[in-house]
C-alpha atoms as one frame of an Amber mdcrd trajectory, in Angstrom:
protein
 -79.336  -5.038   7.192 -79.578  -5.328   3.443 -78.738  -1.618   3.144 -75.547
  -2.207   5.190 -74.474  -5.144   3.010 -75.099  -3.114  -0.126 -72.914  -0.325
   1.291 -70.053  -2.754   2.016 -70.294  -4.279  -1.468 -70.182  -0.822  -3.049
 -67.183   0.112  -0.891 -65.280  -2.988  -1.994 -65.779  -2.073  -5.630 -64.988
   1.637  -5.455 -63.036   2.543  -8.574 -62.066  -1.085  -9.034 -59.896  -1.251
  -5.885 -58.973  -4.914  -5.230 -60.299  -6.425  -2.045 -56.817  -7.386  -0.792
 -55.771  -3.701  -0.908 -58.562  -2.763   1.440 -57.780  -5.673   3.757 -54.078
  -4.714   3.870 -54.865  -1.079   4.574 -57.226  -2.122   7.332 -54.541  -4.210
   8.987 -52.107  -1.280   8.802 -54.667   0.992  10.510 -55.119  -1.585  13.288
 -51.326  -1.871  13.727 -50.908   1.912  13.987 -53.703   2.166  16.579 -52.068
  -0.604  18.610 -48.671   1.097  18.547 -50.138   4.454  19.536 -52.499   3.410
  22.309 -51.683  -0.089  23.511 -47.855  -0.446  23.297 -45.807  -0.449  26.501
 -44.670   3.000  27.504 -41.208   3.583  28.951 -40.474   6.358  31.346 -37.100
   7.936  31.937 -38.005   7.921  35.602 -38.050   4.099  35.657 -34.444   3.562
  36.685 -32.540   1.990  39.514 -31.825   4.400  42.332 -28.351   3.894  43.769
 -27.217   4.999  47.168 -24.126   7.237  47.372 -22.169   4.264  48.711 -23.172
   2.071  45.764 -22.277   4.809  43.312 -18.832   5.215  44.855 -18.278   1.439
  44.730 -19.016   1.387  40.995 -16.713   4.329  40.396 -13.916   2.628  42.323
 -14.283  -0.561  40.248 -14.295   1.215  36.857 -11.036   1.039  34.890 -10.742
   3.275  31.803  -9.421   1.711  28.599  -6.147   3.227  27.460  -6.233   5.211
  24.239  -2.861   3.735  23.259  -1.154   0.390  23.591   0.778   0.577  26.850
   3.054  -2.264  25.731   4.534  -0.334  22.812   8.257   0.276  23.017   9.267
   3.942  23.192   9.771   5.409  19.728  13.071   7.257  19.620  14.357   7.254
  16.023  17.815   8.572  15.143  17.704  12.243  14.147  19.671  13.162  11.027
  21.451  16.496  10.977  22.037  17.783   7.454  21.587  16.218   4.006  20.845
  12.527   3.471  23.351  11.034   1.016  25.558   7.941   1.207  26.533   9.420
   4.575  24.407  10.959   7.319  25.283  12.909  10.449  23.702  11.660  13.684
  24.519  13.347  16.989  27.379  15.102  15.304  28.996  11.900  14.041  29.318
  10.767  10.437  27.710   7.421   9.522  27.629   5.382   6.319  23.994   5.412
   5.215  22.479   2.087   4.147  18.971   2.709   5.415  17.218   5.096   2.999
  15.827   4.624  -0.511  17.608   7.344  -2.494  19.213   4.705  -4.706  20.467
   7.180  -7.320  21.068  10.112  -4.909  19.093  12.475  -7.136  17.735  14.484
  -4.234  21.112  15.934  -3.253  22.485  16.572  -6.749  23.549  20.172  -7.353
  21.374  20.421 -10.457  18.304  19.232  -8.529  18.867  21.782  -5.783  19.190
  24.576  -8.330  15.983  23.426 -10.001  14.167  23.515  -6.652  15.377  27.061
  -5.881  14.377  28.375  -9.321  10.944  26.705  -9.069  10.283  28.219  -5.637
  11.013  31.670  -7.038   8.554  31.015  -9.878   5.736  29.100  -8.171   6.210
  29.599  -4.446   6.256  26.678  -2.043   2.817  25.010  -1.911  -0.280  24.726
  -4.082  -2.781  24.868  -1.174  -5.565  23.190  -3.118  -6.637  19.838  -4.629
  -6.136  19.276  -8.330  -9.801  19.831  -9.105  -9.972  23.168  -7.259  -7.260
  25.436  -8.637  -4.509  23.106  -7.448  -3.482  22.073 -10.966  -0.350  23.920
 -12.091   1.281  23.640 -15.496   4.269  21.761 -14.086   1.913  19.002 -12.857
   0.676  18.435 -16.395   4.247  18.470 -17.720   5.291  15.829 -15.186   2.292
  13.609 -15.956   3.041  13.808 -19.674   6.725  12.995 -19.064   5.967   9.947
 -16.894   3.475   8.593 -19.439   5.973   9.049 -22.272   8.846   7.394 -20.397
   6.741   4.371 -19.469   5.100   4.098 -22.874   1.578   4.669 -21.561  -1.207
   6.917 -22.855  -1.683   8.984 -19.710  -0.470   9.397 -16.131  -1.972  10.858
 -12.962   0.029  12.502 -10.189  -0.552  12.083  -6.446   0.980  14.222  -3.733
   2.084  11.217  -1.668   3.271   7.796  -2.851   1.417   5.867  -0.117  -1.877
   7.517  -1.057  -1.272   6.766  -4.743  -0.956   3.028  -4.140  -3.761   2.840
  -1.575  -6.122   4.967  -3.714  -5.698   3.291  -7.099  -6.993  -0.153  -6.125
 -10.333   0.922  -4.537 -10.917   3.337  -7.434 -11.575   0.286  -9.639 -12.123
  -2.802  -7.494 -15.423  -2.869  -5.600 -17.465  -5.247  -3.494 -18.040  -8.483
  -5.407 -14.826  -8.237  -7.434 -11.948 -10.686  -6.916  -8.365  -9.603  -6.210
  -5.521 -12.091  -6.644  -2.632 -10.658  -4.669   0.877 -11.736  -3.695   0.985
 -12.269   0.064   4.250 -10.324   0.263   2.986  -6.918  -0.895   3.723  -3.789
   1.129   1.424  -2.191   3.689   0.338   0.573   1.297  -1.038  -1.925  -1.206
  -2.663  -3.895   1.606  -4.575  -0.774   2.653  -5.803  -0.435  -0.928  -7.032
  -4.023  -0.860  -8.917  -3.433   2.385 -10.516  -0.222   1.126 -11.791  -1.971
  -2.011 -14.007  -4.374   0.034 -13.399  -6.955  -2.678 -12.813 -10.673  -2.212
  -9.070 -11.086  -1.639  -7.272 -14.283  -2.617  -3.616 -14.378  -1.571  -1.079
 -16.555  -3.336   2.307 -17.552  -1.934   5.038 -14.995  -2.466   6.274 -15.041
  -6.068   4.818 -18.558  -6.503   3.290 -18.689  -9.973   2.076 -22.257  -9.520
   0.049 -21.242  -6.474  -1.323 -18.233  -8.360  -2.420 -20.414 -11.268  -4.038
 -22.832  -8.826  -6.213 -19.981  -7.498  -7.012 -18.804 -11.021  -8.119 -22.309
 -12.006 -10.353 -22.556  -8.923 -11.905 -19.191  -9.789 -12.535 -20.342 -13.362
 -14.336 -23.421 -12.023 -16.486 -21.241  -9.737 -17.345 -19.001 -12.680 -18.607
 -21.972 -14.693 -21.070 -22.847 -11.924 -22.662 -19.384 -11.998 -22.121 -17.714
 -15.409 -24.443 -14.836 -14.571 -22.434 -13.890 -11.481 -19.163 -14.443 -13.341
 -20.177 -11.973 -16.048 -20.546  -9.246 -13.412 -17.358 -10.119 -11.504 -14.120
  -8.334 -12.343 -10.791 -10.003 -11.596  -7.580  -8.174 -10.762  -4.006  -9.372
 -10.253  -1.839  -7.221  -7.980   1.926  -7.515  -7.483   4.943  -5.343  -6.726
   7.735  -4.908  -9.245  10.352  -5.039  -6.504   9.032  -6.243  -3.156   9.884
  -3.942  -0.262   9.405  -6.700   2.310  11.470  -9.327   0.485  13.785  -7.698
  -2.067  12.502 -10.047  -4.794  11.576  -9.140  -8.367   8.190 -10.227  -9.754
   8.342 -12.668 -12.720   6.577 -10.355 -15.144   6.589 -12.574 -18.246   4.778
 -15.362 -16.428   2.347 -12.884 -14.891   1.442 -11.473 -18.312   0.988 -15.001
 -19.645  -1.464 -15.794 -16.835  -3.210 -12.465 -17.345  -4.233 -13.320 -20.890
  -4.862 -16.995 -20.183  -7.329 -16.341 -17.353  -8.558 -12.882 -18.406  -7.560
 -10.787 -15.405  -6.472  -7.159 -15.168  -2.935  -6.662 -13.856  -1.841  -3.793
 -11.600   1.866  -3.430 -10.741   3.191  -1.341  -7.873   6.598  -0.108  -9.020
   7.298   2.070  -6.000  10.749   0.525  -5.545  11.477  -0.817  -9.036  10.912
   2.463 -10.916  14.255   4.221 -11.127  16.091   0.974 -10.337  15.291  -1.831
 -12.778  15.886  -1.633 -16.500  18.697  -0.035 -18.468  17.341   3.453 -17.766
  15.203   2.772 -14.705  11.864   2.413 -16.461  11.065  -0.465 -14.172   9.832
  -4.001 -14.551   8.669  -3.749 -18.164  12.061  -2.494 -19.363  13.855  -5.057
 -17.171  12.030  -7.984 -18.815  11.503  -6.432 -22.250   7.706  -6.647 -21.933
   5.537  -4.006 -23.681   4.072  -1.661 -21.093   0.736  -1.844 -22.903   0.384
  -5.397 -21.543  -0.039  -3.866 -18.083  -3.358  -2.277 -17.157  -2.010   0.096
 -14.498   1.517   0.862 -13.318   1.880   2.661  -9.985   5.107   4.280  -8.895
   6.864   6.684  -6.562   8.874   9.864  -6.955  10.191   9.444  -3.411  12.927
   6.849  -3.952  15.346   7.155  -6.854  14.129  10.617  -7.904  14.544  12.105
  -4.446  11.297  14.089  -4.549   7.828  13.540  -3.072   4.676  12.068  -4.595
   3.389   9.089  -6.496   1.774   8.343  -9.819  -0.279   5.857 -11.792  -0.360
   5.431 -15.542  -2.312   3.447 -18.096  -4.798   4.012 -20.910  -6.441   7.434
 -20.992  -9.974   6.273 -20.173  -8.624   4.239 -17.239  -6.636   7.117 -15.773
  -9.454   9.649 -16.282 -11.605   7.550 -13.967  -9.124   8.169 -11.136  -9.517
  11.936 -11.442 -13.019  11.479 -10.003 -12.594   8.259  -8.000  -9.025   8.377
  -6.652  -9.490   9.610  -3.085  -5.867  10.631  -2.626  -6.113  12.700  -5.804
  -9.488  14.325  -5.201  -9.144  15.268  -1.540  -5.453  16.096  -1.059  -3.618
  19.298  -1.839  -1.657  18.833  -5.039   2.073  18.216  -5.111   4.100  21.391
  -4.370   5.188  22.650  -7.795   8.885  22.850  -6.944   8.867  19.119  -6.087
   7.196  18.364  -9.419   9.904  20.395 -11.151  12.608  18.473  -9.276  11.054
  15.177 -10.381  11.015  16.380 -13.993  14.727  17.160 -13.827  15.410  13.763
 -12.261  13.458  11.982 -14.993  15.397  13.763 -17.724  18.677  12.698 -16.141
  17.447   9.162 -15.540  16.597   8.425 -19.171  19.679  10.132 -20.583  22.375
   8.898 -18.202  22.937   5.176 -17.653  26.011   5.623 -15.424  24.145   5.649
 -12.061  22.469   2.347 -12.932  25.797   0.797 -13.888  27.317   1.973 -10.599
  24.374   0.606  -8.641  24.653  -2.841 -10.263  28.407  -2.846  -9.704  27.891
  -2.071  -6.014  25.398  -4.906  -5.702  27.935  -7.323  -7.156  30.452  -6.072
  -4.594  28.402  -6.296  -1.427  26.202  -9.346  -1.910  29.030 -11.929  -1.728
  30.336 -10.197   1.407  26.929 -10.320   3.107  26.510 -14.001   2.280  29.669
 -14.783   4.273  28.318 -13.335   7.523  27.724 -16.112  10.045  24.332 -16.251
  11.680  22.589 -14.225   8.977  21.333 -14.944   5.483  21.060 -12.316   2.765
  17.675 -12.459   1.017  16.461 -10.877  -2.199  17.176 -10.854  -5.917  20.755
 -10.311  -7.075  19.716  -7.111  -8.888  17.740  -5.662  -5.998  19.211  -2.733
  -4.025  16.936  -3.750  -1.129  18.534  -6.593   0.837  17.031  -8.311   3.877
  19.329  -9.881   6.449  17.461 -12.576   8.360  18.558 -15.047  10.995  19.726
 -18.365   9.557  18.231 -21.634  10.800  20.824 -22.132  13.539  20.486 -18.592
  14.922  16.685 -18.712  14.734  16.703 -21.682  17.139  18.377 -19.520  19.778
  15.626 -16.910  19.508  12.421 -18.889  19.242   9.832 -16.098  19.329   9.351
 -13.286  16.842   9.910 -10.718  19.610  13.200 -12.335  20.581  14.380 -12.357
  16.968  13.463  -8.703  16.526  15.341  -7.781  19.696  18.441  -9.635  18.485
  18.333  -7.919  15.080  17.768  -4.532  16.723  20.840  -5.138  18.880  22.868
  -5.696  15.690  21.487  -2.458  14.226  22.374  -0.540  17.396  25.921  -1.894
  17.497  26.371  -1.109  13.799  25.297   2.490  14.422  27.872   2.801  17.198
  30.490   1.541  14.727  29.548   4.125  12.080  26.922   2.334   9.957  23.274
   3.438   9.770  20.916   0.487   9.236  17.272  -0.139  10.031  15.328  -3.127
  11.257  12.274  -3.767   9.106   9.194  -2.908  11.158   5.651  -4.117  10.550
   2.148  -3.670  11.964   2.018  -7.356  12.795  -1.599  -7.226  13.990  -2.690
  -5.611  10.722  -0.402  -7.176   8.107  -1.984  -9.865   5.925   1.188 -11.958
   6.107   3.901 -10.369   8.225   7.363 -11.354   6.922  10.126 -12.832   9.024
  12.041 -10.324  11.152  14.935  -8.778   9.269  17.426  -5.958   8.931  16.583
  -4.034   5.757  19.687  -2.772   4.022  19.756  -0.528   0.940  22.550   0.047
  -1.555  23.096   3.293  -3.472  24.925   4.140  -6.661  27.201   6.537  -4.781
  28.600   4.026  -2.302  32.291   3.308  -2.773  33.850  -0.140  -2.653  35.610
   0.749   0.596  32.334   1.833   2.199  30.606  -1.375   1.184  33.457  -3.498
   2.514  33.402  -1.589   5.798  29.628  -1.997   6.045  29.867  -5.764   5.611
  32.669  -5.932   8.184  30.696  -3.888  10.738  27.604  -6.074  10.314  29.679
  -9.235  10.642  31.296  -8.008  13.851  27.964  -6.905  15.343  26.290 -10.196
  14.391  29.093 -12.285  15.937  28.735 -10.301  19.171  24.934 -10.621  19.408
  24.431 -14.099  17.979
């Protein structure tokens, strides 16, 4: 007995191993033995045997779930035949075009078409590879340098699709645990970027700087309660320069003031303001006379005023370089076809050297806005300098169509009647189940520099007649 006790004592002191280690290892051995030899065993043969009649009954009761929403209305968009300018041809008939975003009509300019043809002869049609894998062509670097120079930034990065630019930039920087202060009226592309970031999202009322400051103050109070967490939390402020869903312009000077006061980084989506606002279309910063260096990142599109394809982001060099490894739309998409990059370069040169299209656009806005405001049953929404105008039901008309679906049907009827009368419009459409804050139903109307006074007057008259018929 004494020999056994001596053996146990020696075992407990082997090489200085603590007693609790041996106890823990012993318990683990017991647990493994229990799992291997004493746990309940399950057999695949232990199953309920159904009779053929029971099986058939279950099959008869089963209803497969549809892969698509059966309640969706059939999608039958108008098909355009030929070039898209201030006029379009649909089913062989000419229509005034107030539905697309080619505000300056660059895409159909003779010089732009010649540039595209020459570039195709030089580079071919596509790049067939991402930027990091032999998809970078010299014209891409030229375009990035040109965009950065025009906007007064250190560096720019080019994406092959504007939607992917906006939705890729945000999650490249904002991560889980960060806080995003975002206008509730931003477009769907920016919303997808917010979702992909997995950050904490705090929405403020559309273009309401008081509500934004209220949220910033609340965040500052939270930070004081937990300084350690606050030190690791990054804060971003996201807005659009010109809001697609509202036609409003963001109050940049106040936004920059709040940026420095509450120490947040500001990202601006200038998809619809670049090529529109400012004396030469440089966007929100030129429009308000604010140094572009006050903005951390500016995102934009080549698909509106420049009539090409693609998007971009610009900022300080070290900020943009991060996107070349973290921007999903940049890393995993084939690069922009070189001829489209060349077209955008030509458009940029014309944009900064020729102020006439911008003067024509502003003149057209002054012509049509008063006419739209006179239409009974509708109200024209948006900033006076915005070429995107939303026509929404006024309070009296909205009472007649109580539900959102009823309002959308009424507005669609106006659009359809306008098309029959020679005017191409579009009803603003939203993924209402996915939008953060779906706007009121509306007809989205766009104005171009090339529209004549007679065309604008006819457009207003057609809308007025259609609205009086439907409403």
